[in-house]
Coordinates of C-alpha atoms in Angstrom, one line a residue:
Chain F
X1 CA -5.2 2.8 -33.7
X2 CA -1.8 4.1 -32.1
X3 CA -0.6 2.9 -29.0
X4 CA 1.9 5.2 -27.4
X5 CA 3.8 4.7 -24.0
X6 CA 4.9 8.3 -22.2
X7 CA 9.0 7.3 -21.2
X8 CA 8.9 9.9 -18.3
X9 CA 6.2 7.9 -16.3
X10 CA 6.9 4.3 -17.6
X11 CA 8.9 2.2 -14.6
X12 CA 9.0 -1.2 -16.0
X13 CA 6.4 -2.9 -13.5
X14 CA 5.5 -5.6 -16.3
X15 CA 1.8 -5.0 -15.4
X16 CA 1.1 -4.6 -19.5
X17 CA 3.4 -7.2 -20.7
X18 CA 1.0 -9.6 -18.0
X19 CA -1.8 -7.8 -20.4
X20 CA -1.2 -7.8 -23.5
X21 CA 2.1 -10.0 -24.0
X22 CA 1.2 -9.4 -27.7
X23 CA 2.2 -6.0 -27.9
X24 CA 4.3 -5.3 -24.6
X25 CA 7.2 -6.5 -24.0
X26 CA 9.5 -5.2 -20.7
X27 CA 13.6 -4.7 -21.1
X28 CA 16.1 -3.1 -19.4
X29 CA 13.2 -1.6 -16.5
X30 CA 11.4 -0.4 -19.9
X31 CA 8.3 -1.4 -21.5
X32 CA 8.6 -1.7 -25.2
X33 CA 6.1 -2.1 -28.0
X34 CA 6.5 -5.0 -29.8
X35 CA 3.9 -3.8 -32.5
X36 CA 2.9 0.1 -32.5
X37 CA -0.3 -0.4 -34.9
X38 CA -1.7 -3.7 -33.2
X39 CA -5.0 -5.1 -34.9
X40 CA -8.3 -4.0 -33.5
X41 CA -8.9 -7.5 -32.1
X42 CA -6.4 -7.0 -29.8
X43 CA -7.8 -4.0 -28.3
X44 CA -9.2 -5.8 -25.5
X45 CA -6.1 -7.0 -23.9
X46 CA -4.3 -3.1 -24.7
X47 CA -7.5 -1.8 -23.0
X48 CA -7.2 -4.3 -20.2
X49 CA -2.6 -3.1 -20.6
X50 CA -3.8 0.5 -20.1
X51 CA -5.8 0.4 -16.9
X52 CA -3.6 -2.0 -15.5
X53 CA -0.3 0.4 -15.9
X54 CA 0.1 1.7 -12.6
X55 CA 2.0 4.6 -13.8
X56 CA -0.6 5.7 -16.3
X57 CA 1.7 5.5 -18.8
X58 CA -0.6 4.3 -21.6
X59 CA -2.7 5.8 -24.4
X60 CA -4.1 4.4 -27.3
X61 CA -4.9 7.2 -30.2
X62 CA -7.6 6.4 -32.5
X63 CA -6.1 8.5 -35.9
X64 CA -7.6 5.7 -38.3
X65 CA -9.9 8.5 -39.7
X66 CA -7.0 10.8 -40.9
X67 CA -5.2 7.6 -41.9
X68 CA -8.1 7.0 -44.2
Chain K
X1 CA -19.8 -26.6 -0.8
X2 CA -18.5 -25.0 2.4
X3 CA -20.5 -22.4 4.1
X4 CA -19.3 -19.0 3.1
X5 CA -17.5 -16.8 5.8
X6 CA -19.3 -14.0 7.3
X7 CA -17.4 -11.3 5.6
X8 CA -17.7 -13.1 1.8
X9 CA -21.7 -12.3 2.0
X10 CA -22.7 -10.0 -0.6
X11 CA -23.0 -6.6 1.4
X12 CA -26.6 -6.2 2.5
X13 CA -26.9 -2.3 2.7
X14 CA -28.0 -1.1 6.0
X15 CA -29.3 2.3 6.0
X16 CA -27.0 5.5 7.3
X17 CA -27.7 9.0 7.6
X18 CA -25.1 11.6 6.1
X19 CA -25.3 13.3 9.6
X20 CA -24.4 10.9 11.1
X21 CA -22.4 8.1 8.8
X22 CA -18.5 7.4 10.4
X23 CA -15.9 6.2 8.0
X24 CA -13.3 8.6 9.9
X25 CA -12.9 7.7 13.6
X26 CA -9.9 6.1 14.9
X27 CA -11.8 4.3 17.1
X28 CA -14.8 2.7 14.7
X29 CA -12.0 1.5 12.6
X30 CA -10.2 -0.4 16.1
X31 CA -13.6 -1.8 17.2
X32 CA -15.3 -2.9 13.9
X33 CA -12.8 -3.2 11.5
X34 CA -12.9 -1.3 7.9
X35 CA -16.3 0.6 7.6
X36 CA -17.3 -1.3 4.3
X37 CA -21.5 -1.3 5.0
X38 CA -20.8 2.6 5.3
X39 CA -18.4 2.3 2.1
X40 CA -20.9 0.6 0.0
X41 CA -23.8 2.8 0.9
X42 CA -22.1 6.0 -0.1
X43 CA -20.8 4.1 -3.3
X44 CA -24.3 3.7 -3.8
X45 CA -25.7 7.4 -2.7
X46 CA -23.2 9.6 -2.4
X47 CA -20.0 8.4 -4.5
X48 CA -18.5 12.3 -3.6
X49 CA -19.7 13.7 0.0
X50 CA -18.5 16.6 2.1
X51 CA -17.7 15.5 5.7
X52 CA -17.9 17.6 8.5
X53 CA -17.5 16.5 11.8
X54 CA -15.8 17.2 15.1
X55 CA -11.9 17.4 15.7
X56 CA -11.2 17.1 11.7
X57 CA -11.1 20.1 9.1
X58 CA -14.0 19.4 6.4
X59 CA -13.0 16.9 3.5
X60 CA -14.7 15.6 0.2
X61 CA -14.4 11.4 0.5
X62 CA -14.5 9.4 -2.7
X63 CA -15.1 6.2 -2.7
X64 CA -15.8 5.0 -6.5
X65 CA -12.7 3.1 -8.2
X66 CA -12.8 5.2 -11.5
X67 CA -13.4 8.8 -9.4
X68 CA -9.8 7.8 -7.3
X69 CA -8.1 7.1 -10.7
X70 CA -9.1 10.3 -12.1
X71 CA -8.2 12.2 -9.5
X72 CA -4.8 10.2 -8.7
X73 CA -3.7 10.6 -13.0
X74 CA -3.8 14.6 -12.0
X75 CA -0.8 15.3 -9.9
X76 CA -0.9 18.9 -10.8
X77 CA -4.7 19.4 -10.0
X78 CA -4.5 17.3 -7.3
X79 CA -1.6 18.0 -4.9
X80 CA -0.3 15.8 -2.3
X81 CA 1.8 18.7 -0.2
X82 CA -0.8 20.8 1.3
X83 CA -3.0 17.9 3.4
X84 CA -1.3 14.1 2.6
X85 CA -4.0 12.4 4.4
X86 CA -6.8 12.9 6.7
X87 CA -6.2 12.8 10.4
X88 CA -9.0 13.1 13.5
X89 CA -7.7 15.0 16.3
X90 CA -8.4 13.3 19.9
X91 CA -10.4 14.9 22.1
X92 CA -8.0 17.9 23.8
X93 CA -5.2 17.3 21.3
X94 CA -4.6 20.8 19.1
X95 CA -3.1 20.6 15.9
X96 CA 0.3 22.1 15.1
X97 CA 1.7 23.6 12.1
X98 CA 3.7 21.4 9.7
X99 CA 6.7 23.6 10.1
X100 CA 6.7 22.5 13.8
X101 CA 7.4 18.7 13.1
X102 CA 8.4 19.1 9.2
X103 CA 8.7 15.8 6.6
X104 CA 10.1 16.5 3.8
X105 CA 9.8 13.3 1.5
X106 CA 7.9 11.5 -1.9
X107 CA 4.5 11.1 -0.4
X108 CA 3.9 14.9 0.3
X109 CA 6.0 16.6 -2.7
X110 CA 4.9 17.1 -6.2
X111 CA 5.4 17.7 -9.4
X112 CA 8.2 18.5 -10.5
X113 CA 10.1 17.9 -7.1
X114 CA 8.5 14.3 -6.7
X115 CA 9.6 12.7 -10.2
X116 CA 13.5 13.9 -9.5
X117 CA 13.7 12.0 -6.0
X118 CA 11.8 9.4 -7.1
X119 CA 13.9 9.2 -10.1
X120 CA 16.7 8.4 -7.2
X121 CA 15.2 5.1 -6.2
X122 CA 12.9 3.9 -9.1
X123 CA 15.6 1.4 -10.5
X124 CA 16.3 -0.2 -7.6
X125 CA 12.5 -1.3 -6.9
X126 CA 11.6 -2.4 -10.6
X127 CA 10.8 -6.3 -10.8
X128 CA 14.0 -6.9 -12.3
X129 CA 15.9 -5.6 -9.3
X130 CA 13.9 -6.8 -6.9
X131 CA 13.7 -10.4 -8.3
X132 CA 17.4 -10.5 -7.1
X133 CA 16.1 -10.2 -3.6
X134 CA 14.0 -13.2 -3.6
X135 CA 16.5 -15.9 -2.2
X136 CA 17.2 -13.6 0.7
X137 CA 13.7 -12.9 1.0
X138 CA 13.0 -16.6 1.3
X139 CA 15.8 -17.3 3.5
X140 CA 14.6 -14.8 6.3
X141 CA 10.6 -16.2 5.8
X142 CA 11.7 -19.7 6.6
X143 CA 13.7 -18.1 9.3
X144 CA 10.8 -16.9 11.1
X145 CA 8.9 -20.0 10.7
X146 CA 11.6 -22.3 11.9
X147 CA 11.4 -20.2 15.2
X148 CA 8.2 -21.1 15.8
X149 CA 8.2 -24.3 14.8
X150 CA 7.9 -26.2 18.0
X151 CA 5.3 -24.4 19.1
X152 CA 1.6 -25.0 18.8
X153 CA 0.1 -21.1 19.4
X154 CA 1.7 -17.8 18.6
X155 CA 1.0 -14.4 17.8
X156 CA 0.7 -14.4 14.1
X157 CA 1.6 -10.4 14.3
X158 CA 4.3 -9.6 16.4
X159 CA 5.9 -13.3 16.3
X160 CA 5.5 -13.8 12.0
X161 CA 4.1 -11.1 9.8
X162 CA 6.0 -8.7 11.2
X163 CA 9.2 -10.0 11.4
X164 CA 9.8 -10.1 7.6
X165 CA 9.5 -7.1 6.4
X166 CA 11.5 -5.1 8.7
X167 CA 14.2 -7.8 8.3
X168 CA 14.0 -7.2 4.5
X169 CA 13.9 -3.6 4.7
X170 CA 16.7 -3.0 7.4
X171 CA 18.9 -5.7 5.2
X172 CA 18.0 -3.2 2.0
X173 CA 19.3 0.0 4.1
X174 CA 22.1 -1.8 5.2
X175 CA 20.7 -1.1 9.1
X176 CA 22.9 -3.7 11.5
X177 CA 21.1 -6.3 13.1
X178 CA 21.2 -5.2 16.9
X179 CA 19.5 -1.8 15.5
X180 CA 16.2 -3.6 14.0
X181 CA 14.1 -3.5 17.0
X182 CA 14.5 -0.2 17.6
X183 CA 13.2 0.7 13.7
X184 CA 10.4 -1.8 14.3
X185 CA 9.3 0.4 17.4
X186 CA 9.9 3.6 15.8
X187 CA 7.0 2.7 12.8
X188 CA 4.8 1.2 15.3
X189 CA 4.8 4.1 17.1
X190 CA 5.0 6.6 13.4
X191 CA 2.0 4.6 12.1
X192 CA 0.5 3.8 15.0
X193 CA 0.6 6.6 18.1
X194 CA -2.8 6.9 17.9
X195 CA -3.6 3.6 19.6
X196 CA -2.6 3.6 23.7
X197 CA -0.8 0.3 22.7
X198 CA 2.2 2.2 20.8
X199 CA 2.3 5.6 22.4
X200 CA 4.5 7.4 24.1
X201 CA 3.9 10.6 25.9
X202 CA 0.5 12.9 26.1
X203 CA -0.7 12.1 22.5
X204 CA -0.2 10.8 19.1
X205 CA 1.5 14.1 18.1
X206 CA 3.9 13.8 20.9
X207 CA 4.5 10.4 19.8
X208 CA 5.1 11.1 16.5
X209 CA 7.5 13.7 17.5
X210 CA 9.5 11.3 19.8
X211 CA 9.9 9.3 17.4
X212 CA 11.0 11.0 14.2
X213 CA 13.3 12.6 16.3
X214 CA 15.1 9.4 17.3
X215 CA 14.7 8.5 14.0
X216 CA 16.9 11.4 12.4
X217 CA 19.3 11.5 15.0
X218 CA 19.7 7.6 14.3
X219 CA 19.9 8.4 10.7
X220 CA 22.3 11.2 10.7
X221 CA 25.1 9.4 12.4
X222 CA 24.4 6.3 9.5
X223 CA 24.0 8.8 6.9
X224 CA 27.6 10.4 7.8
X225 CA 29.3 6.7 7.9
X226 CA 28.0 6.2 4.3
X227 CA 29.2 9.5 2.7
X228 CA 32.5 8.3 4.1
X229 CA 32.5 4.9 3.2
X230 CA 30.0 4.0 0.4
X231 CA 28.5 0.7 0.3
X232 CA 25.8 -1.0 -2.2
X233 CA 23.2 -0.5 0.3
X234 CA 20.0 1.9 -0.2
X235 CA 21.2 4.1 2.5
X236 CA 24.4 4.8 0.6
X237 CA 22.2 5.7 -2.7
X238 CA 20.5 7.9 -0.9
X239 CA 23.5 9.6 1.1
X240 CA 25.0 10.3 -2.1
X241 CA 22.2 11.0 -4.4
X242 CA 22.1 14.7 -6.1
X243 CA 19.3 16.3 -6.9
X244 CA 19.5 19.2 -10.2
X245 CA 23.8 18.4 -9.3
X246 CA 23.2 19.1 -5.3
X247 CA 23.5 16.9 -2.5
X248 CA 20.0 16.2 -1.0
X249 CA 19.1 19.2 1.7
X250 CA 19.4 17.2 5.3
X251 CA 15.3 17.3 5.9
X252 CA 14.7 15.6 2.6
X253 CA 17.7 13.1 2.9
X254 CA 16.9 11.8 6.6
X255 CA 12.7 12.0 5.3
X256 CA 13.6 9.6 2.8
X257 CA 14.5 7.2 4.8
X258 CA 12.2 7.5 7.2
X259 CA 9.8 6.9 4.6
X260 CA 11.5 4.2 3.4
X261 CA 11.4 2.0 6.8
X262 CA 7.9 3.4 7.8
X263 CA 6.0 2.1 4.2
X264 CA 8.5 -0.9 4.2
X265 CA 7.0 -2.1 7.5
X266 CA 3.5 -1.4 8.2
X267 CA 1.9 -2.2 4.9
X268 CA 3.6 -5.4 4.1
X269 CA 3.0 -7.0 7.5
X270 CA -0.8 -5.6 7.6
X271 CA -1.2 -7.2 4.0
X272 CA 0.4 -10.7 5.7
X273 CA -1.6 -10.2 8.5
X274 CA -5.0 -9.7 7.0
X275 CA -4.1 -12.0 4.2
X276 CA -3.7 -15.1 6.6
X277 CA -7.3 -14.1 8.4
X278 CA -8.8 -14.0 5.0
X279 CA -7.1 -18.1 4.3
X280 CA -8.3 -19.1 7.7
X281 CA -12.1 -17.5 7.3
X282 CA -11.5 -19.2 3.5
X283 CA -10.2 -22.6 3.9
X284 CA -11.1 -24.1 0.8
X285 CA -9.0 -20.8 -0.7
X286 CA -6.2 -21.6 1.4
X287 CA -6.4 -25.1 0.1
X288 CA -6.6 -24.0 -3.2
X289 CA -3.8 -22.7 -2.9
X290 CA -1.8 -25.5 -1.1
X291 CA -2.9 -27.7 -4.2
X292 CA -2.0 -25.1 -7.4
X293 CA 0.8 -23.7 -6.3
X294 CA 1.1 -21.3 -9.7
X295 CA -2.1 -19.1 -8.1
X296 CA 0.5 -17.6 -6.2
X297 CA 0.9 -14.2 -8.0
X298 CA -3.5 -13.8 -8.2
X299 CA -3.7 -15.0 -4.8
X300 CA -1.3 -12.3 -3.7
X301 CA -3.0 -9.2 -6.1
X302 CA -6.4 -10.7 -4.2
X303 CA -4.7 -10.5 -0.5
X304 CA -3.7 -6.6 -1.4
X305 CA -7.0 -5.8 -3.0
X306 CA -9.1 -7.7 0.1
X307 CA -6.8 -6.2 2.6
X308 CA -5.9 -2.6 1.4
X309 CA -3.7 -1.9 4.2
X310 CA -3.5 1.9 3.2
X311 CA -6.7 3.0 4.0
X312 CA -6.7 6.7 2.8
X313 CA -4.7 9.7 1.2
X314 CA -5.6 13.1 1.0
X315 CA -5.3 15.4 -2.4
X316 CA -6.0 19.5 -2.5
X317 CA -7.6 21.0 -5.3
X318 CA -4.7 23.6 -6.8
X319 CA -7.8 25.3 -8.9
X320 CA -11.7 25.0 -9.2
X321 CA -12.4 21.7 -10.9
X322 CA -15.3 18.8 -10.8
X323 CA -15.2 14.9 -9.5
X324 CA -18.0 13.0 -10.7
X325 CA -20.4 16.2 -11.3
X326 CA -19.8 17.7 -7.8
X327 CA -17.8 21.2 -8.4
X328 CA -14.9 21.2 -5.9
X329 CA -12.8 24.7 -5.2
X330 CA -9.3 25.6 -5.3
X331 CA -7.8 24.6 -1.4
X332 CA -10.4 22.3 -1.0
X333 CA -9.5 18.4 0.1
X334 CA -10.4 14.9 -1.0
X335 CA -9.7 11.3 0.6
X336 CA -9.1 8.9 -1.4
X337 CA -10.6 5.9 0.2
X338 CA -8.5 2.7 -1.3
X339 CA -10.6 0.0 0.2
X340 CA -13.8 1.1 -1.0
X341 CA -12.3 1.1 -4.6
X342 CA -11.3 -2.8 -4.3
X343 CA -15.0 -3.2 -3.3
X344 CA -16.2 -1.2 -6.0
X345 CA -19.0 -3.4 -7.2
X346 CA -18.2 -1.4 -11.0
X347 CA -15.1 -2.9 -10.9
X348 CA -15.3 -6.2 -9.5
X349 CA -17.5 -8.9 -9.5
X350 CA -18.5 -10.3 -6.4
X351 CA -16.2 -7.5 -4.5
X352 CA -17.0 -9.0 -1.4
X353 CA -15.7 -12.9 -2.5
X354 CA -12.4 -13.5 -1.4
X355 CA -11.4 -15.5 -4.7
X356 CA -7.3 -16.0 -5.0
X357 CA -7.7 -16.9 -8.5
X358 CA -9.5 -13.8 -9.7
X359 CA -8.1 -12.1 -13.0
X360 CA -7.8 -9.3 -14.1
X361 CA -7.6 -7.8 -10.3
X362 CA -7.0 -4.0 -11.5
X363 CA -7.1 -3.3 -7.8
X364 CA -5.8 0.3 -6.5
X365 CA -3.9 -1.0 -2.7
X366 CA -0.9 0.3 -4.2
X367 CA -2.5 3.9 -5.6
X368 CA -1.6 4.7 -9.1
X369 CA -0.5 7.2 -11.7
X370 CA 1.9 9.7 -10.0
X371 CA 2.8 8.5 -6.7
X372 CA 1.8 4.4 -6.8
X373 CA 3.6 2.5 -4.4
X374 CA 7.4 2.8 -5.0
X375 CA 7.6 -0.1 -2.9
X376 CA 4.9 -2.4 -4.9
X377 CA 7.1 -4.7 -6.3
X378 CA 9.0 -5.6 -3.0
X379 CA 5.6 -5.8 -1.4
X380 CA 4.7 -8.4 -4.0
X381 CA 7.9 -10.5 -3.3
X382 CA 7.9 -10.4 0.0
X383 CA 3.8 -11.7 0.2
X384 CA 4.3 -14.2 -2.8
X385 CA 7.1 -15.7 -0.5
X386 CA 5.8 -15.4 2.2
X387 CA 2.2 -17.1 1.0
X388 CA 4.2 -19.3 -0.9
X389 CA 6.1 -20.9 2.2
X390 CA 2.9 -21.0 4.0
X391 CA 0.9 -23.1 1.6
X392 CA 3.8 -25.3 1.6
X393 CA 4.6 -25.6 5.5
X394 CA 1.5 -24.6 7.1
X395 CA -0.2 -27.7 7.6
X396 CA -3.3 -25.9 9.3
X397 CA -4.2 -22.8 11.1
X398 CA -6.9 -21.5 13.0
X399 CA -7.8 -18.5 15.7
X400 CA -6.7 -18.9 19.2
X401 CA -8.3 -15.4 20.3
X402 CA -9.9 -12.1 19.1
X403 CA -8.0 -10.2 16.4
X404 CA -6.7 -6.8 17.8
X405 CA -7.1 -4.0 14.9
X406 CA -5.0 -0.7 15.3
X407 CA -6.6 2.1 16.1
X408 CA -6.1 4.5 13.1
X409 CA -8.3 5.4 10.4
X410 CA -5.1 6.3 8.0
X411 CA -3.2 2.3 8.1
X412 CA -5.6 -0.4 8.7
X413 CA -3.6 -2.4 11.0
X414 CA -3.6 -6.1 12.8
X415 CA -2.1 -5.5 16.1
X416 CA -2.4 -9.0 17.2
X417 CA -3.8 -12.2 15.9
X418 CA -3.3 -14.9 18.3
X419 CA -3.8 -18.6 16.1
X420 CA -3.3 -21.9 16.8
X421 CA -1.4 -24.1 14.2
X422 CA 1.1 -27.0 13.1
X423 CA 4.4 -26.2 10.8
X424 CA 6.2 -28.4 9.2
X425 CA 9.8 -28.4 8.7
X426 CA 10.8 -26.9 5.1
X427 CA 11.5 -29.6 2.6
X428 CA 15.1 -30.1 1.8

């Protein structure tokens, strides 16, 4: 599991560092990952991070199988 | 336990009739408030339905949470230009082209024009930058209550709830303080000339036009100042902005701002407004609040999703696509009906508690994806200050006459809202 933020629609509105404080972190009107492969018991919270991002800016990619 | 307020009982669905359902009329929305029995019923059995009725061209409404977020992450299936929102005509009122009365601004452009003028303001309404407003912000809220200190009865609208946000919104544009009346009357009467109360000549289009002409001819002379003389204000940004390496065309520049004092306005009051009727049919949430002081930032995401002061936007279909399994062609409309998605029993459980502590609240009163509320995180200041000072200075509050809604089924609005209540002075 991936999670990748898209730069052109992120605007810093803290909604997924509120999440997911594990893995987002805001600076300089930017969110940030603080970890880009976070452990599947976190996915709750990045779920909860991506439909909280008003901006949409949020996907997690699920490439564990080609990892593999 | 208390005794629940009338509007925190789970929704008992009465039956409608397609024919015949109204979640469109000015006036339904004036006399009986937001059309939530109707809401919940189509949630329930018919989440996508075509509405045809008199005085208003046909339009698909949506009313589930995850149908609105599908269509709103689309901005270049869904377009914002062609119909921005869904407006009844009155009776004898004919419509006129939007060349006649043109706005030219970031609610009704898209992609790719919308991200490069919003790109003009986005840094100056992240949390960061707006967190620097908060000890003006707080300063202008006690203000207002210090004004009506003395007194024992007041119109909560025109008296408190408004009075902040145009204060904070004129201060952010740099607009003189002899001037802010006359912006306070020129939203009431943008947002609101479909109710007798604000209008001014035949109609709300007439209205409309009065206004927005004022309006730019207010805004040119301020805009020309600024190009001379710069200052750190948001007019000044704006004035001086460039767009691809141009200066902004004149319709778009004086739009903007327009915009600006319009959605700076009406929502934040409405959401003040509504908020403090939802406290006082709540007590024991407004006391909840008085004693934990750190639910301030849940209380305030529950007064936006209980409120919803933005009722409805439109979107047009720019090719033949599908929402929720119903086929939808190219030119065809939706309305996007924000209230019903903060009700959406999918989404939320008990959607009809009013609970100020509820977390997550993923609620949609600011939209999201592509155009969510550029303004959100001044909204947010403004009502966690505003809430704030209240819990710590309203000692107790409580109706002093019937609540006045706007008539307009576009802004949900709180025209007046006389109360009775004690203030105490602010603590030192």
């Amino acid at each position: 599991m991936k999670i990748v933020i898209d730069p052109t629609l992120c605007e810093g509105n803290e909604r997924c560092a509120n999440a997911a404080p594990e893995i987002f972190e805001v600076r300089d009107d930017r969110a940030h990952l603080l970890i880009e492969r976070p452990p599947a018991r976190l996915l709750d919270k990045i779920r909860l991070a991506v439909r909280m991002c008003p901006r949409q800016a949020i996907s997690i990619i699920d490439d564990d199988a080609q990892n593999n | 336990m208390e005794a629940q307020a009338a509007s925190n009982q789970v929704m008992s669905t009465p039956e409608f009739s397609l024919d015949t359902i109204d979640i469109i009329t000015p006036d339904h929305y004036q006399k009986n408030g937001y059309p939530h029995a109707e809401w919940a019923w189509l949630r329930k059995h018919k989440p996508v339905f075509y509405v045809e009725r008199p005085r208003v061209d046909p339009f698909w409404a949506i009313t589930k949470a995850a149908d609105i977020m599908e269509i709103s992450k689309q901005p270049k299936l869904w377009l914002n230009g062609p119909r921005l929102a869904i407006f009844v005509l009155d009776p004898g009122e004919t419509a006129l082209p939007p060349e006649a009365l043109p706005l030219k601004h970031l609610l009704n452009m898209d992609p790719p024009e919308h991200g490069e003028y919003r790109a003009i303001l986005s840094r100056y309404f992240t949390p960061r930058s707006i967190r620097a407003l908060e000890p003006e912000v707080a300063k202008i809220t006690n203000d207002v209550l210090n004004d009506v200190m003395d007194r024992k009865e007041c119109d909560f609208v025109t008296e408190i709830s408004s009075k902040v946000p145009v204060a904070v919104i004129a201060e952010m544009l740099g607009v003189p303080r002899k001037d802010w009346t006359m912006l306070f009357r020129w939203t009431n009467e943008i947002i609101g000339g479909g109710d007798p109360e604000f209008q001014r000549g035949e109609n709300p289009t007439e209205t409309f036009a009065q206004a927005r002409m004022e309006m730019f001819q207010y805004f040119t002379d301020f805009v020309a100042e600024r190009q001379k003389n710069p200052t750190n204000d948001v007019t000044s940004i704006i004035a001086n902005a460039k767009v691809k390496g141009a200066p902004l065309p004149t319709l778009e520049l004086l739009s903007y701002l327009l915009v600006l004092v319009v959605a700076g306005n009406e929502t934040t009051r409405n959401a003040t407004s509504g908020g403090l009727l939802a406290m006082i049919e709540n007590p024991e949430q407004f006391r909840r609040l008085k004693a934990d002081p750190t639910l301030i930032k849940s209380a305030v995401e529950e007064i936006v999703r209980w409120t919803s002061p933005v009722i409805q936007f439109g979107r047009t279909a720019s090719q033949d696509t599908a929402v929720h399994g119903q086929k939808i062609r190219a030119g065809e409309s939706v309305c996007l009906y924000y209230p019903s998605a903060n009700r959406d029993e999918d989404v939320f459980d008990e959607p009809f508690k009013f609970d100020i502590g509820r977390d997550p609240n993923p609620h949609l009163g600011f939209g999201i994806g592509e155009h969510f509320c550029l303004g959100s995180n001044l909204a947010r200041l403004e009502l966690e200050v505003i809430f704030r000072e209240l819990a710590k200075r309203l000692e107790y509050a409580e109706l002093a006459g019937p609540v006045a809604r706007l008539r307009s089924s576009f802004v949900g609005g709180i025209k007046h809202m006389p109360i009775r209540y004690q203030i105490k002075p602010a603590s030192a």
